[in-house]
Amino acid sequence: MLTGKVAIVTGGSRGIGREIALTLAGYGATVAVNYCGSKEKAEAVVNEIIKKGGTAKAYQGDVSDFEKAKELITEVSKEFGRIDILVNNAGITRDNLLMKMSEEEFDQVINTNLKGTFNCLKHVTRIMLKQRSGRIINMSSIVGVIGNAGQVNYSASKAGVIGMTKSMAREVASRGITVNAIAPGFIQTEMTDVLSDEVKEKLLTKIPLGRMGNVADIAETVAFLASDKASYITGQVIQVDGGMGI
Ligand code: NAP
């Protein structure tokens, strides 16, 4: 489905990003696995892809840093000659109620989730415009759509990603580039492992399908949006959330 395509997955070392990298490689894409601090985990993802006969390489880079994001995109483009798919997946949480939230907690989340997405979009766009093709998938969240107490910073960043997705989709559609967002619900990863059992039980009551999502639920949606099968879909937010946001 993705043979011959070159993909970058930001935050590909763990969780959802790891599964996206493995899935895209499984469908034949060459994958650049970006990470920030988890070098060994990123290398393990790369090794797993290579072991299965695929092509992948790990790239360290903090996406919240404009110049580092530029280096990442430039290096991947030089190494593989093109970039067909960008998955802006890197993200963090710093949860707190607004009254207790520090300026630092707000800035860290906005800088990684929202500005990090902008930084990668900014640098990849020139390449995709020249190619006259490209697939961009931005990771939002259901809380960017419906909000969540304790996540003013995170939900603002993820709502921002949705606005950015729709605006960019309009800007680049005429050049054969599609831009979509995925809004995952409550997915089992290290990000949600930190929640208390009480919070998890409460969240489960809000999910019509009655279970947490798994990383494959998200990765397969990314693969579909990255493929030719989704060529007439742009500017959309696909909620993969077990019905949480109905
Ligand atoms: P996770 O397990 O905490 O993994 C986060 C990933 O992001 C790691 O690979 C991490 O890399 C990377 N990352 C963090 N800051 C970075 C930076 N500045 N530059 C580059 N990479 C960075 O999170 P996850 O649950 O897989 O979430 C992945 C995405 O889905 C995030 O955008 C998250 O907001 C979104 N999401 C998750 C859920 C959920 O329920 N899990 C729900 C909705 C949306 P290192 O380890 O190398 O630092």
PDB file of C-alpha atoms in Angstrom, residues 62-245:
ATOM      1  CA  ASP A  62      13.358  18.132  19.614  1.00  0.00           C
ATOM      2  CA  VAL A  63      10.473  19.207  17.371  1.00  0.00           C
ATOM      3  CA  SER A  64       9.701  22.207  19.589  1.00  0.00           C
ATOM      4  CA  ASP A  65      13.003  23.721  18.399  1.00  0.00           C
ATOM      5  CA  PHE A  66      12.514  25.413  15.018  1.00  0.00           C
ATOM      6  CA  GLU A  67      16.095  24.809  13.848  1.00  0.00           C
ATOM      7  CA  LYS A  68      16.150  21.163  15.019  1.00  0.00           C
ATOM      8  CA  ALA A  69      12.908  20.510  13.159  1.00  0.00           C
ATOM      9  CA  LYS A  70      14.500  22.041  10.062  1.00  0.00           C
ATOM     10  CA  GLU A  71      17.568  19.796  10.467  1.00  0.00           C
ATOM     11  CA  LEU A  72      15.337  16.725  10.848  1.00  0.00           C
ATOM     12  CA  ILE A  73      13.375  17.400   7.669  1.00  0.00           C
ATOM     13  CA  THR A  74      16.498  18.380   5.700  1.00  0.00           C
ATOM     14  CA  GLU A  75      18.454  15.291   6.789  1.00  0.00           C
ATOM     15  CA  VAL A  76      15.631  12.893   5.929  1.00  0.00           C
ATOM     16  CA  SER A  77      15.081  14.528   2.556  1.00  0.00           C
ATOM     17  CA  LYS A  78      18.820  14.318   1.768  1.00  0.00           C
ATOM     18  CA  GLU A  79      19.091  10.695   2.884  1.00  0.00           C
ATOM     19  CA  PHE A  80      16.019   9.332   1.081  1.00  0.00           C
ATOM     20  CA  GLY A  81      15.560  11.895  -1.715  1.00  0.00           C
ATOM     21  CA  ARG A  82      11.933  12.787  -0.931  1.00  0.00           C
ATOM     22  CA  ILE A  83       9.323  12.969   1.824  1.00  0.00           C
ATOM     23  CA  ASP A  84       5.863  11.643   1.019  1.00  0.00           C
ATOM     24  CA  ILE A  85       4.307  11.315   4.468  1.00  0.00           C
ATOM     25  CA  LEU A  86       4.717  13.418   7.605  1.00  0.00           C
ATOM     26  CA  VAL A  87       3.092  12.201  10.803  1.00  0.00           C
ATOM     27  CA  ASN A  88       3.204  14.918  13.470  1.00  0.00           C
ATOM     28  CA  ASN A  89       2.760  12.610  16.439  1.00  0.00           C
ATOM     29  CA  ALA A  90       5.195  13.937  19.101  1.00  0.00           C
ATOM     30  CA  GLY A  91       3.295  15.192  22.110  1.00  0.00           C
ATOM     31  CA  ILE A  92       3.407  15.666  25.882  1.00  0.00           C
ATOM     32  CA  THR A  93       1.027  16.344  28.769  1.00  0.00           C
ATOM     33  CA  ARG A  94       1.565  18.518  31.850  1.00  0.00           C
ATOM     34  CA  ASP A  95      -1.861  18.192  33.472  1.00  0.00           C
ATOM     35  CA  ASN A  96      -3.072  20.543  36.170  1.00  0.00           C
ATOM     36  CA  LEU A  97      -6.150  22.552  37.003  1.00  0.00           C
ATOM     37  CA  LEU A  98      -5.972  26.063  35.554  1.00  0.00           C
ATOM     38  CA  MET A  99      -5.686  27.628  39.008  1.00  0.00           C
ATOM     39  CA  LYS A 100      -2.598  25.513  39.735  1.00  0.00           C
ATOM     40  CA  MET A 101      -1.082  25.434  36.246  1.00  0.00           C
ATOM     41  CA  SER A 102       2.267  27.166  35.943  1.00  0.00           C
ATOM     42  CA  GLU A 103       3.280  29.274  32.973  1.00  0.00           C
ATOM     43  CA  GLU A 104       6.019  26.705  32.333  1.00  0.00           C
ATOM     44  CA  GLU A 105       3.495  23.830  32.153  1.00  0.00           C
ATOM     45  CA  PHE A 106       1.442  25.818  29.669  1.00  0.00           C
ATOM     46  CA  ASP A 107       4.422  26.818  27.526  1.00  0.00           C
ATOM     47  CA  GLN A 108       5.996  23.333  27.429  1.00  0.00           C
ATOM     48  CA  VAL A 109       2.826  21.739  26.108  1.00  0.00           C
ATOM     49  CA  ILE A 110       2.104  24.457  23.546  1.00  0.00           C
ATOM     50  CA  ASN A 111       5.734  24.452  22.377  1.00  0.00           C
ATOM     51  CA  THR A 112       5.868  20.696  21.816  1.00  0.00           C
ATOM     52  CA  ASN A 113       2.346  19.887  20.639  1.00  0.00           C
ATOM     53  CA  LEU A 114       1.390  23.001  18.677  1.00  0.00           C
ATOM     54  CA  LYS A 115       4.616  24.777  17.765  1.00  0.00           C
ATOM     55  CA  GLY A 116       6.351  21.433  17.155  1.00  0.00           C
ATOM     56  CA  THR A 117       3.652  20.604  14.622  1.00  0.00           C
ATOM     57  CA  PHE A 118       4.052  24.025  12.984  1.00  0.00           C
ATOM     58  CA  ASN A 119       7.851  23.634  12.867  1.00  0.00           C
ATOM     59  CA  CYS A 120       7.691  20.324  10.980  1.00  0.00           C
ATOM     60  CA  LEU A 121       4.880  21.493   8.680  1.00  0.00           C
ATOM     61  CA  LYS A 122       6.803  24.647   7.842  1.00  0.00           C
ATOM     62  CA  HIS A 123       9.908  22.781   6.715  1.00  0.00           C
ATOM     63  CA  VAL A 124       8.274  19.848   4.974  1.00  0.00           C
ATOM     64  CA  THR A 125       5.896  21.991   2.924  1.00  0.00           C
ATOM     65  CA  ARG A 126       8.538  23.322   0.523  1.00  0.00           C
ATOM     66  CA  ILE A 127       9.569  19.738  -0.296  1.00  0.00           C
ATOM     67  CA  MET A 128       6.009  18.492  -0.804  1.00  0.00           C
ATOM     68  CA  LEU A 129       5.053  21.548  -2.892  1.00  0.00           C
ATOM     69  CA  LYS A 130       7.954  20.807  -5.240  1.00  0.00           C
ATOM     70  CA  GLN A 131       6.932  17.138  -5.438  1.00  0.00           C
ATOM     71  CA  ARG A 132       3.319  18.225  -5.997  1.00  0.00           C
ATOM     72  CA  SER A 133       2.254  15.464  -3.632  1.00  0.00           C
ATOM     73  CA  GLY A 134       2.242  14.670   0.053  1.00  0.00           C
ATOM     74  CA  ARG A 135       0.269  13.299   2.955  1.00  0.00           C
ATOM     75  CA  ILE A 136       0.291  15.033   6.327  1.00  0.00           C
ATOM     76  CA  ILE A 137      -1.339  13.545   9.392  1.00  0.00           C
ATOM     77  CA  ASN A 138      -1.400  15.593  12.580  1.00  0.00           C
ATOM     78  CA  MET A 139      -2.117  13.985  15.945  1.00  0.00           C
ATOM     79  CA  SER A 140      -4.771  15.949  17.766  1.00  0.00           C
ATOM     80  CA  SER A 141      -6.902  14.520  20.588  1.00  0.00           C
ATOM     81  CA  ILE A 142     -10.546  14.146  21.464  1.00  0.00           C
ATOM     82  CA  VAL A 143      -9.942  16.661  24.263  1.00  0.00           C
ATOM     83  CA  GLY A 144      -9.069  19.227  21.590  1.00  0.00           C
ATOM     84  CA  VAL A 145     -12.668  18.787  20.431  1.00  0.00           C
ATOM     85  CA  ILE A 146     -14.615  18.401  23.691  1.00  0.00           C
ATOM     86  CA  GLY A 147     -12.197  19.773  26.357  1.00  0.00           C
ATOM     87  CA  ASN A 148     -11.176  18.150  29.640  1.00  0.00           C
ATOM     88  CA  ALA A 149     -10.803  19.473  33.172  1.00  0.00           C
ATOM     89  CA  GLY A 150      -7.117  19.589  34.112  1.00  0.00           C
ATOM     90  CA  GLN A 151      -5.928  19.888  30.515  1.00  0.00           C
ATOM     91  CA  VAL A 152      -6.352  23.554  29.575  1.00  0.00           C
ATOM     92  CA  ASN A 153      -2.841  23.580  28.076  1.00  0.00           C
ATOM     93  CA  TYR A 154      -3.134  20.227  26.289  1.00  0.00           C
ATOM     94  CA  SER A 155      -6.655  20.753  24.920  1.00  0.00           C
ATOM     95  CA  ALA A 156      -5.678  24.221  23.653  1.00  0.00           C
ATOM     96  CA  SER A 157      -2.657  22.720  21.875  1.00  0.00           C
ATOM     97  CA  LYS A 158      -4.763  19.958  20.307  1.00  0.00           C
ATOM     98  CA  ALA A 159      -7.574  22.340  19.281  1.00  0.00           C
ATOM     99  CA  GLY A 160      -4.830  24.470  17.726  1.00  0.00           C
ATOM    100  CA  VAL A 161      -3.628  21.462  15.761  1.00  0.00           C
ATOM    101  CA  ILE A 162      -7.140  21.085  14.331  1.00  0.00           C
ATOM    102  CA  GLY A 163      -7.244  24.731  13.219  1.00  0.00           C
ATOM    103  CA  MET A 164      -3.771  24.406  11.711  1.00  0.00           C
ATOM    104  CA  THR A 165      -4.802  21.233   9.874  1.00  0.00           C
ATOM    105  CA  LYS A 166      -7.872  22.830   8.292  1.00  0.00           C
ATOM    106  CA  SER A 167      -6.060  26.029   7.281  1.00  0.00           C
ATOM    107  CA  MET A 168      -3.121  24.192   5.803  1.00  0.00           C
ATOM    108  CA  ALA A 169      -5.382  21.761   3.957  1.00  0.00           C
ATOM    109  CA  ARG A 170      -6.924  24.757   2.179  1.00  0.00           C
ATOM    110  CA  GLU A 171      -3.493  26.243   1.386  1.00  0.00           C
ATOM    111  CA  VAL A 172      -1.924  23.189  -0.238  1.00  0.00           C
ATOM    112  CA  ALA A 173      -4.822  21.196  -1.710  1.00  0.00           C
ATOM    113  CA  SER A 174      -4.217  22.512  -5.231  1.00  0.00           C
ATOM    114  CA  ARG A 175      -0.724  20.961  -5.126  1.00  0.00           C
ATOM    115  CA  GLY A 176      -1.880  17.441  -4.405  1.00  0.00           C
ATOM    116  CA  ILE A 177      -1.110  17.554  -0.691  1.00  0.00           C
ATOM    117  CA  THR A 178      -3.689  16.373   1.843  1.00  0.00           C
ATOM    118  CA  VAL A 179      -3.642  17.398   5.505  1.00  0.00           C
ATOM    119  CA  ASN A 180      -5.780  15.603   8.067  1.00  0.00           C
ATOM    120  CA  ALA A 181      -5.901  15.221  11.824  1.00  0.00           C
ATOM    121  CA  ILE A 182      -6.657  12.235  14.004  1.00  0.00           C
ATOM    122  CA  ALA A 183      -8.305  12.802  17.371  1.00  0.00           C
ATOM    123  CA  PRO A 184      -7.604   9.709  19.467  1.00  0.00           C
ATOM    124  CA  GLY A 185      -9.678   9.040  22.546  1.00  0.00           C
ATOM    125  CA  PHE A 186      -8.243   7.212  25.535  1.00  0.00           C
ATOM    126  CA  ILE A 187      -5.401   5.021  24.190  1.00  0.00           C
ATOM    127  CA  GLN A 188      -3.275   2.661  26.262  1.00  0.00           C
ATOM    128  CA  THR A 189       0.307   4.056  26.291  1.00  0.00           C
ATOM    129  CA  GLU A 190       2.799   5.450  28.815  1.00  0.00           C
ATOM    130  CA  MET A 191       0.922   8.778  28.509  1.00  0.00           C
ATOM    131  CA  THR A 192      -2.242   7.259  29.983  1.00  0.00           C
ATOM    132  CA  ASP A 193      -0.482   4.700  32.243  1.00  0.00           C
ATOM    133  CA  VAL A 194       0.228   7.562  34.656  1.00  0.00           C
ATOM    134  CA  LEU A 195      -3.496   8.137  35.306  1.00  0.00           C
ATOM    135  CA  SER A 196      -4.881   6.721  38.560  1.00  0.00           C
ATOM    136  CA  ASP A 197      -7.228   3.700  38.464  1.00  0.00           C
ATOM    137  CA  GLU A 198     -10.012   5.986  39.679  1.00  0.00           C
ATOM    138  CA  VAL A 199      -9.538   8.399  36.749  1.00  0.00           C
ATOM    139  CA  LYS A 200      -9.303   5.479  34.294  1.00  0.00           C
ATOM    140  CA  GLU A 201     -12.543   3.926  35.587  1.00  0.00           C
ATOM    141  CA  LYS A 202     -14.327   7.276  35.288  1.00  0.00           C
ATOM    142  CA  LEU A 203     -13.056   7.732  31.736  1.00  0.00           C
ATOM    143  CA  LEU A 204     -14.185   4.237  30.744  1.00  0.00           C
ATOM    144  CA  THR A 205     -17.775   5.123  31.672  1.00  0.00           C
ATOM    145  CA  LYS A 206     -17.624   7.854  29.004  1.00  0.00           C
ATOM    146  CA  ILE A 207     -16.632   5.487  26.177  1.00  0.00           C
ATOM    147  CA  PRO A 208     -19.643   3.938  24.391  1.00  0.00           C
ATOM    148  CA  LEU A 209     -17.516   1.036  23.092  1.00  0.00           C
ATOM    149  CA  GLY A 210     -16.524   0.344  26.702  1.00  0.00           C
ATOM    150  CA  ARG A 211     -12.765  -0.057  26.309  1.00  0.00           C
ATOM    151  CA  MET A 212      -9.578   1.918  25.947  1.00  0.00           C
ATOM    152  CA  GLY A 213      -8.232   2.114  22.430  1.00  0.00           C
ATOM    153  CA  ASN A 214      -5.009   0.430  21.450  1.00  0.00           C
ATOM    154  CA  VAL A 215      -2.124   1.831  19.443  1.00  0.00           C
ATOM    155  CA  ALA A 216      -3.061  -0.231  16.375  1.00  0.00           C
ATOM    156  CA  ASP A 217      -6.468   1.524  16.226  1.00  0.00           C
ATOM    157  CA  ILE A 218      -4.601   4.777  15.587  1.00  0.00           C
ATOM    158  CA  ALA A 219      -1.770   3.396  13.432  1.00  0.00           C
ATOM    159  CA  GLU A 220      -4.138   1.761  10.929  1.00  0.00           C
ATOM    160  CA  THR A 221      -6.061   5.034  10.556  1.00  0.00           C
ATOM    161  CA  VAL A 222      -2.781   6.841   9.876  1.00  0.00           C
ATOM    162  CA  ALA A 223      -1.835   4.234   7.252  1.00  0.00           C
ATOM    163  CA  PHE A 224      -5.198   4.679   5.521  1.00  0.00           C
ATOM    164  CA  LEU A 225      -4.907   8.486   5.472  1.00  0.00           C
ATOM    165  CA  ALA A 226      -1.329   8.154   4.151  1.00  0.00           C
ATOM    166  CA  SER A 227      -2.401   5.883   1.313  1.00  0.00           C
ATOM    167  CA  ASP A 228      -3.855   6.545  -2.138  1.00  0.00           C
ATOM    168  CA  LYS A 229      -7.161   5.171  -0.827  1.00  0.00           C
ATOM    169  CA  ALA A 230      -7.625   8.464   1.067  1.00  0.00           C
ATOM    170  CA  SER A 231      -6.720  10.790  -1.811  1.00  0.00           C
ATOM    171  CA  TYR A 232     -10.082  12.641  -1.700  1.00  0.00           C
ATOM    172  CA  ILE A 233      -9.988  13.295   2.055  1.00  0.00           C
ATOM    173  CA  THR A 234      -8.447  16.544   3.327  1.00  0.00           C
ATOM    174  CA  GLY A 235      -8.946  18.981   6.195  1.00  0.00           C
ATOM    175  CA  GLN A 236     -10.754  16.357   8.267  1.00  0.00           C
ATOM    176  CA  VAL A 237     -10.550  15.366  11.904  1.00  0.00           C
ATOM    177  CA  ILE A 238     -11.049  11.627  12.305  1.00  0.00           C
ATOM    178  CA  GLN A 239     -12.103  10.758  15.840  1.00  0.00           C
ATOM    179  CA  VAL A 240     -10.739   7.343  16.792  1.00  0.00           C
ATOM    180  CA  ASP A 241     -12.192   7.285  20.254  1.00  0.00           C
ATOM    181  CA  GLY A 242     -14.662   4.448  20.791  1.00  0.00           C
ATOM    182  CA  GLY A 243     -17.457   6.991  20.553  1.00  0.00           C
ATOM    183  CA  MET A 244     -16.203   9.174  23.412  1.00  0.00           C
ATOM    184  CA  GLY A 245     -16.792  12.371  21.456  1.00  0.00           C
TER     185      GLY A 245
END
